[in-house]
Short mmCIF file of C-alpha atoms in Angstrom, two decimals:
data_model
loop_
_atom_site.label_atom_id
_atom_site.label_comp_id
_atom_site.label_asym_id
_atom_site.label_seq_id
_atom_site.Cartn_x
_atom_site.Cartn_y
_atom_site.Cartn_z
CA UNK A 843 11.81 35.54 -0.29
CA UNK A 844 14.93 36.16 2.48
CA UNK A 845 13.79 34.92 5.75
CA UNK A 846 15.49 34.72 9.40
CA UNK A 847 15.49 31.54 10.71
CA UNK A 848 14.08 31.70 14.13
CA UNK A 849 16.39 31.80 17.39
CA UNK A 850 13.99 29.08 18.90
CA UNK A 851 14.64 26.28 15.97
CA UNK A 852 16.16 23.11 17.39
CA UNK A 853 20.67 23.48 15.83
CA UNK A 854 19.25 19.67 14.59
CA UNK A 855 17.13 21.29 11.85
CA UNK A 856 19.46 24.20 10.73
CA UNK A 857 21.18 23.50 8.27
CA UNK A 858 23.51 26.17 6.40
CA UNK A 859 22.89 27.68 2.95
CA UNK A 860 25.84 26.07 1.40
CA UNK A 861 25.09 22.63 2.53
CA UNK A 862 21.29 23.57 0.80
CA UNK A 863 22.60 24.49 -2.05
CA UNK A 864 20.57 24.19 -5.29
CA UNK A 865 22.93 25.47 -7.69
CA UNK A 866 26.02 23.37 -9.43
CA UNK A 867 28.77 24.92 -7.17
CA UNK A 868 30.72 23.01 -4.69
CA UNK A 869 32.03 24.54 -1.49
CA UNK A 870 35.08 23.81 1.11
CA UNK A 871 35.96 25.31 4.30
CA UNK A 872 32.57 25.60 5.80
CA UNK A 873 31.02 27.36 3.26
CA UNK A 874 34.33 30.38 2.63
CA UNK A 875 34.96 28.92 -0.56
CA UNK A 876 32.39 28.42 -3.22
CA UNK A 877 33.85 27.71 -6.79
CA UNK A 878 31.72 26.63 -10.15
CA UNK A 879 31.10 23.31 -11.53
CA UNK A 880 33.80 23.63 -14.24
CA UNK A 881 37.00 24.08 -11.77
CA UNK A 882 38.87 20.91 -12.49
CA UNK A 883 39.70 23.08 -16.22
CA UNK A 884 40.76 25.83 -13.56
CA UNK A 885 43.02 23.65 -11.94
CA UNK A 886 44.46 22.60 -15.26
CA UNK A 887 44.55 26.21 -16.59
CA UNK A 888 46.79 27.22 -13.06
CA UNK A 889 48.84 24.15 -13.39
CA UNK A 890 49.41 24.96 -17.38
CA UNK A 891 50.62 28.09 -16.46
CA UNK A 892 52.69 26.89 -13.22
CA UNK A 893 54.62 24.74 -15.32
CA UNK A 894 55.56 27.36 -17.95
CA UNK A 895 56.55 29.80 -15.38
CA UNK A 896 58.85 26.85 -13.92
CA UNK A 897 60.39 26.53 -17.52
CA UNK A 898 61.58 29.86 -18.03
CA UNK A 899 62.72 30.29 -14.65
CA UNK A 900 64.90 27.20 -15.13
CA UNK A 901 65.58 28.22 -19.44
CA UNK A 902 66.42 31.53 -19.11
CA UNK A 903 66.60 33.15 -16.16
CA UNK A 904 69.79 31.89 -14.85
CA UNK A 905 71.18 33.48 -17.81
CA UNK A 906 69.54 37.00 -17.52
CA UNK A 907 69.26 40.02 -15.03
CA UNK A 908 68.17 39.82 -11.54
CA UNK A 909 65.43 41.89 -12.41
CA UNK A 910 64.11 39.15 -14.84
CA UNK A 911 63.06 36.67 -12.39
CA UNK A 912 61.69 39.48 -10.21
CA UNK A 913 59.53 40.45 -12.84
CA UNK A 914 58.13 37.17 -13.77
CA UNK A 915 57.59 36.47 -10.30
CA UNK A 916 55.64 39.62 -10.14
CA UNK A 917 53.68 39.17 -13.18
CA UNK A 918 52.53 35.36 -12.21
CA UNK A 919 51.57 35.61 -8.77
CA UNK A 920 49.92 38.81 -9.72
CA UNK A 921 47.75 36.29 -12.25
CA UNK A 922 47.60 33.15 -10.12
CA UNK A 923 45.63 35.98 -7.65
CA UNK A 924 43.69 37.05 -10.22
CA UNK A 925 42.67 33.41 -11.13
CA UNK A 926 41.88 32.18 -7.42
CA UNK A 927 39.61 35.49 -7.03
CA UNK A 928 37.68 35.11 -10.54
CA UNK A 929 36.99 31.69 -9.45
CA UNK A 930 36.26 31.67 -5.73
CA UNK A 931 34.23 35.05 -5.80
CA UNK A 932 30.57 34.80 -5.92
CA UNK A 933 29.70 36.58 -9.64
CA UNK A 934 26.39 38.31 -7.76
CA UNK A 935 24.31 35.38 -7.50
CA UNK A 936 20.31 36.25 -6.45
CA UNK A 937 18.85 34.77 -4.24
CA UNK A 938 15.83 32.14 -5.32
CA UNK A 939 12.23 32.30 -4.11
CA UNK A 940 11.53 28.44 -3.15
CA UNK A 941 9.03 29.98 -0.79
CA UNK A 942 6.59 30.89 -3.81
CA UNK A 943 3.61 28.31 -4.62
CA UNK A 944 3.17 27.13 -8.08
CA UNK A 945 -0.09 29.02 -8.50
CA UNK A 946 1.68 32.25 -7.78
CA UNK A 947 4.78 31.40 -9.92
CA UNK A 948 2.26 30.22 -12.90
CA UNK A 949 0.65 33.46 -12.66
CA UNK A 950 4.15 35.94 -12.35
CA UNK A 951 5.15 34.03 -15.62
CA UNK A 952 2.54 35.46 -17.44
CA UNK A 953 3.29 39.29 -16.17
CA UNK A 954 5.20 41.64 -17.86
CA UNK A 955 7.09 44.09 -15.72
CA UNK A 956 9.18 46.63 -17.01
CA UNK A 957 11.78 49.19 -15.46
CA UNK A 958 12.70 52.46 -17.50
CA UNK A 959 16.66 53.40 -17.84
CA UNK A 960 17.57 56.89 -19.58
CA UNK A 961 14.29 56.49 -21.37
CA UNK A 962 14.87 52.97 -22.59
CA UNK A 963 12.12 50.37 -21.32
CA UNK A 964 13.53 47.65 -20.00
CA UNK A 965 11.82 44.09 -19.54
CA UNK A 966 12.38 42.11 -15.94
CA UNK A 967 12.33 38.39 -17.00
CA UNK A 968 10.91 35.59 -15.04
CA UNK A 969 12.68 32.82 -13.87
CA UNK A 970 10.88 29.52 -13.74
CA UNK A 971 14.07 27.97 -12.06
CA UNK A 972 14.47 30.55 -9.39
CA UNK A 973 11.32 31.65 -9.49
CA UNK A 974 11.79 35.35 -9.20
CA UNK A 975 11.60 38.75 -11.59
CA UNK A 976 15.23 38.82 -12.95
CA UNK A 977 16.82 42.11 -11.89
CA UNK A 978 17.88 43.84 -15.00
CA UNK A 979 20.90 42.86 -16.47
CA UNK A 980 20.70 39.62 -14.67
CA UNK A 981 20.93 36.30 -16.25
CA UNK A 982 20.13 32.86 -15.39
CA UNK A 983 23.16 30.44 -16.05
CA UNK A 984 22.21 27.13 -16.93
CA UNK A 985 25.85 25.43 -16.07
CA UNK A 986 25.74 27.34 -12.81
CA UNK A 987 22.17 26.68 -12.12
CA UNK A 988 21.95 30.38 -11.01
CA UNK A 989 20.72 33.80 -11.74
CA UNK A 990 23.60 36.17 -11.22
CA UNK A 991 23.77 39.98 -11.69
CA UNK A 992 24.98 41.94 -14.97
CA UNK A 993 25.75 38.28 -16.60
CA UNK A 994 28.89 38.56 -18.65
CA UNK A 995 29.43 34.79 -19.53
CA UNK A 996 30.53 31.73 -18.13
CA UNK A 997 33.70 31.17 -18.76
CA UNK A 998 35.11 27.32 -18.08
CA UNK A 999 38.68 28.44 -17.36
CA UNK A 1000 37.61 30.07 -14.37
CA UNK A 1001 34.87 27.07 -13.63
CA UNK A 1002 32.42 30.39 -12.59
CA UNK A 1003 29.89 32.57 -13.90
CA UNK A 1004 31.60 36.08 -14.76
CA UNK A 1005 28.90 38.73 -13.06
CA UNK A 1006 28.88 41.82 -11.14
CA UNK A 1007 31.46 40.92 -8.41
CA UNK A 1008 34.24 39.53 -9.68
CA UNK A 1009 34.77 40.85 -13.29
CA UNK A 1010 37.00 43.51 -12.07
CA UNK A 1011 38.92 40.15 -10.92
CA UNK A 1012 38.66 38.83 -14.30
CA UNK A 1013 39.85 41.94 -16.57
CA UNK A 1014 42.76 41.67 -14.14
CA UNK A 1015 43.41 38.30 -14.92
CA UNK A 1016 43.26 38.44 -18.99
CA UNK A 1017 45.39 41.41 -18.76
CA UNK A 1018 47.85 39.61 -16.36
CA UNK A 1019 47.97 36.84 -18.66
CA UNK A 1020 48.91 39.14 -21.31
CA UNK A 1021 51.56 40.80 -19.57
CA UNK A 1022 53.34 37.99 -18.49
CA UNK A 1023 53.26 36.45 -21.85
CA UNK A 1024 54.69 39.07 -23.48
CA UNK A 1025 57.36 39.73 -20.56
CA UNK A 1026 58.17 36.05 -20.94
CA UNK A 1027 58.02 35.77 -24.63
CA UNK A 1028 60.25 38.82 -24.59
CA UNK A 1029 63.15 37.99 -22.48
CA UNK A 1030 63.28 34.39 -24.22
CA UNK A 1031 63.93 35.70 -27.45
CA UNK A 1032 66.19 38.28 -26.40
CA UNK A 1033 68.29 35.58 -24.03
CA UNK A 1034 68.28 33.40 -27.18
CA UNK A 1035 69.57 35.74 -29.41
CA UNK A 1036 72.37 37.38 -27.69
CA UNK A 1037 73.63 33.43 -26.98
CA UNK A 1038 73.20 32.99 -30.51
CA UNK A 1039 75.25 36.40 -31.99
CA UNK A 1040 78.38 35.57 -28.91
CA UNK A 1041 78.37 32.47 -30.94
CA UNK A 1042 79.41 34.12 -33.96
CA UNK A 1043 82.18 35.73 -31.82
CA UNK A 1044 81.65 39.29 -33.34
CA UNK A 1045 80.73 38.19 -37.23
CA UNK A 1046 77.52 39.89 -38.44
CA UNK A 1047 75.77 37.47 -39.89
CA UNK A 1048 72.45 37.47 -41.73
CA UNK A 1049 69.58 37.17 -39.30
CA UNK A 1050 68.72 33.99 -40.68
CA UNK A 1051 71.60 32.31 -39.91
CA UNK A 1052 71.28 33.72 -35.94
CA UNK A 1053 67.77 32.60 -35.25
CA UNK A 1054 69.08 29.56 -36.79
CA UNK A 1055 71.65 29.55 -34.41
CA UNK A 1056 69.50 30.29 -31.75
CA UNK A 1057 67.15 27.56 -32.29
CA UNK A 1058 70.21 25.13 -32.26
CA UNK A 1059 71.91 26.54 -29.17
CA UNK A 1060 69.27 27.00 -27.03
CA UNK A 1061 65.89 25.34 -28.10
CA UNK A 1062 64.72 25.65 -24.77
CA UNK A 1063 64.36 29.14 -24.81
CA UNK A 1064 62.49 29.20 -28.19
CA UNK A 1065 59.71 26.95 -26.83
CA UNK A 1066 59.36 29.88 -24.32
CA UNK A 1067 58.94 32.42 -27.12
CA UNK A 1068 56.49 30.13 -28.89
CA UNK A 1069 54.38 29.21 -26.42
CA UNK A 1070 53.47 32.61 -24.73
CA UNK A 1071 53.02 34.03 -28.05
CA UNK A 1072 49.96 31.18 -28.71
CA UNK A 1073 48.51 32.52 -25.32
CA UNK A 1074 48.79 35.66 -26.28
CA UNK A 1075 47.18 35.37 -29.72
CA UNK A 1076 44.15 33.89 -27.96
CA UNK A 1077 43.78 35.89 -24.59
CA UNK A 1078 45.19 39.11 -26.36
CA UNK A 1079 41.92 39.88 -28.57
CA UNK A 1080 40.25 38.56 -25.32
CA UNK A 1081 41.92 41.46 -23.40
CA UNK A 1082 41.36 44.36 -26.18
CA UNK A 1083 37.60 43.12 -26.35
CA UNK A 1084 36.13 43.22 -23.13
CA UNK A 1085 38.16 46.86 -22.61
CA UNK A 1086 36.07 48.09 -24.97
CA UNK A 1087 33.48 46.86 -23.08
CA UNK A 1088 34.20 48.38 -19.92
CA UNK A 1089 34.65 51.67 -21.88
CA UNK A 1090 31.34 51.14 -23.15
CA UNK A 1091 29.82 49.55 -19.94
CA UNK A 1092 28.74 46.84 -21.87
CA UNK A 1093 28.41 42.69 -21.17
CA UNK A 1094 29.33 40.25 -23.52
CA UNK A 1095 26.16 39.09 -23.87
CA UNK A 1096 24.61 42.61 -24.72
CA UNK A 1097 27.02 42.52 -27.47
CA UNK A 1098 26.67 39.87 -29.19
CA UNK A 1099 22.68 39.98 -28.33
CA UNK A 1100 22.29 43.59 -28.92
CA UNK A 1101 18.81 43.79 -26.81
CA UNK A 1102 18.46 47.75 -27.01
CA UNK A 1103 18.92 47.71 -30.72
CA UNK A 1104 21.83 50.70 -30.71
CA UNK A 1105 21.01 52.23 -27.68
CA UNK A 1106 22.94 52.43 -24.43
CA UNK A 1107 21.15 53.03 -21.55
CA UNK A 1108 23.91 52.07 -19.32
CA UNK A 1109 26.92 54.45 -20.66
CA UNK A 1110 27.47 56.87 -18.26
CA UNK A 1111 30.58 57.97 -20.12
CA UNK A 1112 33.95 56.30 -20.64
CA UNK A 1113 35.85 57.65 -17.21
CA UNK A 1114 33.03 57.10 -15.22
CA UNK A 1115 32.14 53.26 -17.23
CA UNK A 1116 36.28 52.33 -16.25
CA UNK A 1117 35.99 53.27 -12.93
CA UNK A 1118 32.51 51.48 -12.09
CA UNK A 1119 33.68 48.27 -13.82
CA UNK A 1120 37.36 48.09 -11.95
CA UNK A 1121 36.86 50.08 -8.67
CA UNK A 1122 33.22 49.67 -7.86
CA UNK A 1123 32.38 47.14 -4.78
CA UNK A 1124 29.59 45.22 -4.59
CA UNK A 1125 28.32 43.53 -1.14
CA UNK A 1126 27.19 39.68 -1.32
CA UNK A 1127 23.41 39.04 -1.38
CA UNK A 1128 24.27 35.36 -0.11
CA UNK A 1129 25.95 34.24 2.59
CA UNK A 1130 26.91 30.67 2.39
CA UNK A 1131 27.44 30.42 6.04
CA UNK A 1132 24.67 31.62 7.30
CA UNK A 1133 21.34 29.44 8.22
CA UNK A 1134 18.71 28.71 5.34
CA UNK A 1135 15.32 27.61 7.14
CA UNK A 1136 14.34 23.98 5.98
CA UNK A 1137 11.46 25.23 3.96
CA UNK A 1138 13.49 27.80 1.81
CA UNK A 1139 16.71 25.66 1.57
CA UNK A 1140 18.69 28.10 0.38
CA UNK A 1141 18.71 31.51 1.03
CA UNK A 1142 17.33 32.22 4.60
CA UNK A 1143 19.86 35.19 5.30
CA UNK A 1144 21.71 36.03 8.28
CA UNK A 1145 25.05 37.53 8.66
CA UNK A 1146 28.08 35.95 10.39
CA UNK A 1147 27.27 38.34 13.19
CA UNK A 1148 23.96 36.59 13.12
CA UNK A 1149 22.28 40.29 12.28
CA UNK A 1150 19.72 39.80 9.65
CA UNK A 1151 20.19 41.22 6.22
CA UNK A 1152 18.42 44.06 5.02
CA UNK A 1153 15.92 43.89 2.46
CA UNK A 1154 16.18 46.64 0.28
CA UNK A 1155 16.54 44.93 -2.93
CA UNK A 1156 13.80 46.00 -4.33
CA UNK A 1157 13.52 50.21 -2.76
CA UNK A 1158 17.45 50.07 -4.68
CA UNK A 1159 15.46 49.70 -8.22
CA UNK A 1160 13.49 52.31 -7.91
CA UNK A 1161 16.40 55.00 -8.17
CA UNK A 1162 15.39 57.97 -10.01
CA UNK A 1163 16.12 56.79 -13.05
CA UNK A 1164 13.24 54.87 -13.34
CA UNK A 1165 9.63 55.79 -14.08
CA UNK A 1166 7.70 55.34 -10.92
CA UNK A 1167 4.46 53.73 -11.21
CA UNK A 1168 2.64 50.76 -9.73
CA UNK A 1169 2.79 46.85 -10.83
CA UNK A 1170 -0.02 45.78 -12.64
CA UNK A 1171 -0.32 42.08 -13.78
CA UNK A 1172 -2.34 41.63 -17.21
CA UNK A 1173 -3.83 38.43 -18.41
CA UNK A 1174 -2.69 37.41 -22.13
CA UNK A 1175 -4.30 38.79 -25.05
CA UNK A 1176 -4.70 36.95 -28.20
CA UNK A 1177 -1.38 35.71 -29.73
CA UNK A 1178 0.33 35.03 -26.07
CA UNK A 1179 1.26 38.45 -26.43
CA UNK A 1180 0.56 40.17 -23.32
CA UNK A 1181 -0.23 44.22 -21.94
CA UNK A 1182 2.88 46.15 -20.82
CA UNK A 1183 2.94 46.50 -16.95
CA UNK A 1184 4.30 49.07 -15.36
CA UNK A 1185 7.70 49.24 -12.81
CA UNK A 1186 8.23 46.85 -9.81
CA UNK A 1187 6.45 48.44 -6.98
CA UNK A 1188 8.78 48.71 -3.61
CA UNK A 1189 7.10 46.09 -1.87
CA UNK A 1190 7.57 43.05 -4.25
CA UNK A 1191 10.34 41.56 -2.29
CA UNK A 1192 9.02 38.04 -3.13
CA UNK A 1193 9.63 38.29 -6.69
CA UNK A 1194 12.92 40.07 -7.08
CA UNK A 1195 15.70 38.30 -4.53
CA UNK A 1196 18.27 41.20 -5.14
CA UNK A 1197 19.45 44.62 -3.86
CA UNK A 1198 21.81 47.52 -4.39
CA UNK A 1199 21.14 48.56 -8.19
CA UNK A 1200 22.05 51.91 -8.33
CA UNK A 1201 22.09 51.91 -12.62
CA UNK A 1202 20.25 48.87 -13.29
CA UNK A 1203 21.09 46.81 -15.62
CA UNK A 1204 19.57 44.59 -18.05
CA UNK A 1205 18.16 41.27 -18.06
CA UNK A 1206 20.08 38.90 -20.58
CA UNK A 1207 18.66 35.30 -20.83
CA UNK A 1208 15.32 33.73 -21.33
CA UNK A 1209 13.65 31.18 -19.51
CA UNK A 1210 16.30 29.77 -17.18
CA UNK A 1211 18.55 29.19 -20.24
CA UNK A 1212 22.36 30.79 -20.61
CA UNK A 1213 20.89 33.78 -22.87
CA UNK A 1214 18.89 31.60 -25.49
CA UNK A 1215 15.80 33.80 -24.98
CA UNK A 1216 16.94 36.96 -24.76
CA UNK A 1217 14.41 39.93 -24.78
CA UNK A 1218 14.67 41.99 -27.82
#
């Protein structure tokens, strides 16, 4: 449940949500920068591609155009950004409900709660870690320790959850990668071979006998057609896949999981899926700044401005896509099966710690595990 901290509590007992945190992420600067558990293998990943940027510069550049360098300088800081955004940005994470007794938890774990989207019934998901009604889409993340909104995956390169808010950050980055690859894979093999063929001082050779050459004469250079290409064969499918995705308006989760069987309730048509997935904004939920009260621990919201944030989460969900209807709780029949409920009423801010869903989207994982109990 979000909660203001009162104005009259002693600065002694406030403590901020980031130094409250329950999740695996770490944060610097006083809470501006939060990134996941896994970004020592970001650090490598930047540094990996630091030092191969470095190469070429020094291999082949100062035997090629101007425009050369330029364009690799482009192409990697244009990446590197990518990178520090896909890890530093919060994925959408919701908010838990540590407020919630055990009786009340015990008995929302054995509701079922349903939203309808396009005429596909969708199941909201409780999570015993967080204690809340998943929003659709969402997804608890087991190395994150987090539920976060439209769950893609983890991914360790980027040491953070991929979610709502910062896959647009992410396609930018595999595509990046892809670019510069083949920019830098390119301009290596071309520098190599026109060293190679002034060699031959006009002969024409068999081709053989030039990339021979060229191997010989400037080795450097072919490591830095070699090694981009091996990025390339593994972020390249990377790259085509998840732009299907966005075409679709798919996760990776929903897939490989397929939870709708064929349907797609969340197409709303290929222009219109691109241009929700890359130019879409979506405001943060948590502020790690702001004060967390000492019995919630973690997310107590205020804004910097110390203006408390709204709580809409749950009036967003019931767009008019949805069935309206009230929430009915039913006690399990026979089989641990249990009666369908109907959609989340307005008022059941406790359960549901998220806002702003104007499509909802579809809850991925089961019981606080990283999609091993997905609803199908």
């Amino acid at each position: 449940m979000l909660q203001v901290v009162p104005a009259h509590m002693s600065s002694e007992a406030q403590l901020k949500v980031w130094q409250a945190w329950p999740g695996a992420h770490s944060f610097c600067c006083d809470g501006r920068v939060m990134v996941g558990p896994d970004i020592k293998v970001t650090y490598f990943a930047a540094s990996l591609t630091t030092a191969a940027i470095v190469a070429f510069w020094v291999l082949v550049c100062p035997s090629s155009p101007w425009f050369v360098s330029v364009g690799s300088a482009t192409l990697y800081l244009l990446t590197m950004t990518f990178m520090a955004l896909t890890a530093t940005t919060d994925p959408g994470i919701v908010p838990r409900n540590t407020a919630i007794d055990d009786a009340t938890a015990a008995a929302n774990a054995q509701q079922n709660r349903f939203v309808d989207v396009n005429g596909v019934r969708i199941p909201l998901k409780w999570c015993r870690t967080c204690k809340i009604f998943r929003p659709p889409r969402a997804a608890h993340c087991s190395e994150c320790n987090v539920c976060v909104e439209r769950f893609d995956h983890h991914c360790p390169w980027m040491g953070q959850c991929i979610g709502r808010r910062n896959y647009r950050f992410f396609l930018g980055f595999v595509i990046s990668v892809c670019l510069l690859s083949v920019f830098v894979a390119a301009f290596s093999a071309l520098m190599a071979l026109r060293v190679a063929r002034q060699a031959y001082a006009g002969k024409k050779p068999p081709f053989v006998d030039i990339l021979s050459k060229a191997i010989s004469l400037q080795p450097g250079a072919v490591v830095m057609v070699v090694f981009p290409l091996l990025i390339l064969l593994c972020v390249g499918p990377l790259s085509c896949y998840h732009c299907t995705l966005v075409c679709q308006n798919k996760t990776t989760s929903e897939e490989i999981k397929l939870p709708y069987g064929n349907a797609n309730p969340f197409s709303k048509g290929c222009a219109r899926n691109c241009q929700e997935a890359c130019c879409s904004r979506s405001s943060r939920v948590i502020q790690p700044r702001s004060l967390a009260s000492e019995d919630m621990g973690t997310a107590a919201m205020l804004s910097d401005e110390g203006e408390p944030n709204d709580h809409s989460a749950v009036a967003s969900l019931r767009s008019s896509t949805f069935e309206t209807g009230t929430c009915s709780s039913s006690p399990p029949v026979s089989g641990g099966s249990h009666m369908a409920a109907a959609v989340i009423p307005v008022d059941d801010t406790d359960a549901l710690g998220s806002r702003r869903h104007e499509a909802p989207n579809v809850a991925l994982c089961g019981q606080c595990k990283n999609d091993d109990d997905l609803p199908v």
